[in-house]
Tab-separated table of C-alpha atoms in Angstrom:
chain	number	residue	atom	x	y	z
A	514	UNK	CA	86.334	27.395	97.051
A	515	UNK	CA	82.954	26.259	98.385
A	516	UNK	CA	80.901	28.695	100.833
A	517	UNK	CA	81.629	26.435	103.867
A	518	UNK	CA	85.021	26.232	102.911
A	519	UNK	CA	85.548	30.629	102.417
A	520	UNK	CA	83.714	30.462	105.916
A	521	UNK	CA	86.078	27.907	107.720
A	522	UNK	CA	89.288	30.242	106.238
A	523	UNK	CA	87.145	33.359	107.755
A	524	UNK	CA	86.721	32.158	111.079
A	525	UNK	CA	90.567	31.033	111.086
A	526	UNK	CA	91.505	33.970	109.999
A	527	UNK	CA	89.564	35.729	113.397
A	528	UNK	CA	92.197	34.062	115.622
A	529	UNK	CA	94.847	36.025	117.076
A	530	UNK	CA	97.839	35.400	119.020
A	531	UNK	CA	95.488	36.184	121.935
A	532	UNK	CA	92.982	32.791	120.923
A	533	UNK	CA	89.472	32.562	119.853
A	534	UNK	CA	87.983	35.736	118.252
A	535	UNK	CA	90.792	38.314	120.116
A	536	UNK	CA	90.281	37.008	123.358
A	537	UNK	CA	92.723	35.921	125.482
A	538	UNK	CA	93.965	32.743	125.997
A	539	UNK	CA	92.033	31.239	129.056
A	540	UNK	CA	93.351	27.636	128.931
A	541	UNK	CA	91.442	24.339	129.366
A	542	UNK	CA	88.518	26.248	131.853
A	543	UNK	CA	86.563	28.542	129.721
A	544	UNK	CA	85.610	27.177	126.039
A	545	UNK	CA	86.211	30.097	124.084
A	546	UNK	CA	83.725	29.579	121.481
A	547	UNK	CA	80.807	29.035	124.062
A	548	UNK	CA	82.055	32.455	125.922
A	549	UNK	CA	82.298	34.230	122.971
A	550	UNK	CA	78.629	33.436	122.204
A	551	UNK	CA	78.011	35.156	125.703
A	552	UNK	CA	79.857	38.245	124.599
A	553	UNK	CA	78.127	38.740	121.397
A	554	UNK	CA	75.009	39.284	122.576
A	555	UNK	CA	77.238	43.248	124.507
A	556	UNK	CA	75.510	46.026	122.354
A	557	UNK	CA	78.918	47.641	123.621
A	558	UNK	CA	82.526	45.902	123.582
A	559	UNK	CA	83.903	48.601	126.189
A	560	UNK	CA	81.532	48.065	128.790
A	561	UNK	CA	80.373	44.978	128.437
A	562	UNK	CA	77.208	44.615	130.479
A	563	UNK	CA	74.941	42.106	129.365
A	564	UNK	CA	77.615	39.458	129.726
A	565	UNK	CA	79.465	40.996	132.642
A	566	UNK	CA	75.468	40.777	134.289
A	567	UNK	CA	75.641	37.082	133.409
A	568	UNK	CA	78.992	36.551	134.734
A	569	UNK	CA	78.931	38.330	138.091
A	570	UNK	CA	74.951	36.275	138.630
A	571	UNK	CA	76.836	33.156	137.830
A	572	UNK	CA	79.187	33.809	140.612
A	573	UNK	CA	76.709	34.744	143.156
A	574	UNK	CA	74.976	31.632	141.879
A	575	UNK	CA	77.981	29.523	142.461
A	576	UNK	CA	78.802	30.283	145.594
A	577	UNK	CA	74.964	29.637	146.717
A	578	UNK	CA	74.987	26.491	145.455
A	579	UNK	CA	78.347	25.830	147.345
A	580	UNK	CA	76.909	26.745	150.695
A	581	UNK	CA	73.903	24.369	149.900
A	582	UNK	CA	75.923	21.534	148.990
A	583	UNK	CA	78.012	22.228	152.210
A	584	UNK	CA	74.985	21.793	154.043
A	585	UNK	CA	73.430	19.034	152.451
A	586	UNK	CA	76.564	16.721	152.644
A	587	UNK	CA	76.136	17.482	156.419
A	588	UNK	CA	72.707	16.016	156.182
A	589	UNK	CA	74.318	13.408	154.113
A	590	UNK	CA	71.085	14.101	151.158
A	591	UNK	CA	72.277	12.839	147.768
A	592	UNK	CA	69.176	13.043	146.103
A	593	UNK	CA	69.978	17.246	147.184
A	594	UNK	CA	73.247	17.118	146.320
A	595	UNK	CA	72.871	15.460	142.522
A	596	UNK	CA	70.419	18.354	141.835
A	597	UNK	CA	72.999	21.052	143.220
A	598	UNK	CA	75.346	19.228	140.437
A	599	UNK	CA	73.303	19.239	138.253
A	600	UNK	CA	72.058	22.847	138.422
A	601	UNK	CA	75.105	24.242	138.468
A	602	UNK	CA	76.990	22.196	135.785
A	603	UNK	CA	73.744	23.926	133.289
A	604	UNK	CA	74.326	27.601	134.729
A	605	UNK	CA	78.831	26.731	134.133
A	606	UNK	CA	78.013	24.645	130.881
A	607	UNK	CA	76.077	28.297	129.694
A	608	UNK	CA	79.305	29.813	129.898
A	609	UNK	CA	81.747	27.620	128.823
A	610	UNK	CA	83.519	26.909	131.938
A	611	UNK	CA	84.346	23.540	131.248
A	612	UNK	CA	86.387	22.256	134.518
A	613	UNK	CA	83.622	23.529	136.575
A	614	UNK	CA	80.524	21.843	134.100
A	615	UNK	CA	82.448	18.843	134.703
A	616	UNK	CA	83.295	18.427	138.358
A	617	UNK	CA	79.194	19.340	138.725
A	618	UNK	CA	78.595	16.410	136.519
A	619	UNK	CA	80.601	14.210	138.361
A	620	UNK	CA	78.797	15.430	141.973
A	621	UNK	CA	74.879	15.228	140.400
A	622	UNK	CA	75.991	10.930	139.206
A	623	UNK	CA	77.799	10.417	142.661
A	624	UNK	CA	74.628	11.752	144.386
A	625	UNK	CA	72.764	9.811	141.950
A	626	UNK	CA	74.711	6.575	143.531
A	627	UNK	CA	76.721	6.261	140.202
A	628	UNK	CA	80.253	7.254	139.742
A	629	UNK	CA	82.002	9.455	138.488
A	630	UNK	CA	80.884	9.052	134.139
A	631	UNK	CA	77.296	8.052	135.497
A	632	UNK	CA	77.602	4.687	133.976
A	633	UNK	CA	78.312	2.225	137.162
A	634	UNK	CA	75.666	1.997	140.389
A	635	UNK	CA	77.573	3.027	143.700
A	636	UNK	CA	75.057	1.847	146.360
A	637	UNK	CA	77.338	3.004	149.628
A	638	UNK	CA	75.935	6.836	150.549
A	639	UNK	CA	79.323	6.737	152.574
A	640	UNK	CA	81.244	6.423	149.484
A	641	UNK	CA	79.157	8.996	147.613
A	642	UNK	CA	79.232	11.366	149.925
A	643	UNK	CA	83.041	11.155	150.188
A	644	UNK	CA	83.561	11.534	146.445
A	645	UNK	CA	81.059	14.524	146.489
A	646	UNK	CA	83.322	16.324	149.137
A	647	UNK	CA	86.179	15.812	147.516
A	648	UNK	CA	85.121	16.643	144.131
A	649	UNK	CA	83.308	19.825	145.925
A	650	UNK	CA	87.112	20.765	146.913
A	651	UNK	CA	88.573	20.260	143.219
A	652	UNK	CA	85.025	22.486	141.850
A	653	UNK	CA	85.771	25.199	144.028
A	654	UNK	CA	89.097	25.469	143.082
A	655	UNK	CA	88.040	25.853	139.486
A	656	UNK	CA	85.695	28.129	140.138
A	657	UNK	CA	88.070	30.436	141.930
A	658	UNK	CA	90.205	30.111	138.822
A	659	UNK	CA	87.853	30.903	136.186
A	660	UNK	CA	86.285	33.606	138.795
A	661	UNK	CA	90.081	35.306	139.047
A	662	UNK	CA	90.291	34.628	134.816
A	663	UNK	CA	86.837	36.449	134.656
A	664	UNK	CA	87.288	38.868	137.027
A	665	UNK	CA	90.440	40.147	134.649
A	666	UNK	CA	88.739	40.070	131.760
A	667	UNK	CA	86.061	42.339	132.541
A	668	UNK	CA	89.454	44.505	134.346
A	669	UNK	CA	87.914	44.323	137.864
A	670	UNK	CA	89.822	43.705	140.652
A	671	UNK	CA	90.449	39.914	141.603
């Protein structure tokens, strides 16, 4: 068996009936291999406080960049509103938090007058701004549920 191969059948062999590595199964919103680079970087698996830190920033983060996305919809300021998306779908994309890297994608190309993949001009601000709103809904629905995931992995209250 080549090297590559031995190492494949090792990293297999790391999965439990819990998912990636022993952690548990978080669904379709947290990549567990991306998270699991998070966690490695813990110079203790009990406490966990270098990646809780990162975790519990992110979520201040987050809900900053909601309230500034809030306000710049009011102001109807795409330009704003596509950096919000996009500095928020880096700080999610960090941790693996897929459906919330995503949704900020979409929000930075609608305020960028594209849609939703980037790849078609929308020149109506009306239209943008409605498909920022209600993308801002479905982001912040995600977040809540990775946030509640999170918040029971590290066994704090939700």
């Amino acid at each position: 068996m080549t090297e590559a191969a031995q190492r494949r059948v090792d990293s297999s062999e790391d999965r439990s009936e819990e998912g990636f590595s022993g952690l548990p199964d978080f669904g379709d919103s947290i990549d567990p291999a991306t998270f699991e680079q998070i966690l490695e970087m813990d110079d203790d698996e009990e406490e966990r406080d270098f990646s809780r830190s990162i975790v519990y920033g992110f979520f201040e983060q987050a809900e900053g960049t909601f309230k500034k996305m809030e306000s710049n919809i009011a102001k109807g300021d795409l330009a704003s509103l596509s950096s919000l998306g996009h500095f928020l779908k880096g700080s999610s994309a960090t941790l693996g938090l897929t459906k919330v890297k995503d949704s900020c994608e979409k929000i930075q190309n609608y305020g960028a007058h594209k849609d939703a993949s980037g790849t078609v001009d929308e020149p109506d601000d009306t239209t943008c701004l409605n498909r920022i709103k209600h993308t801002l809904a479905d982001v912040r629905m995600e977040y809540m549920e990775v946030e509640k995931v999170l918040k029971r992995f590290y066994n704090d209250s939700v």
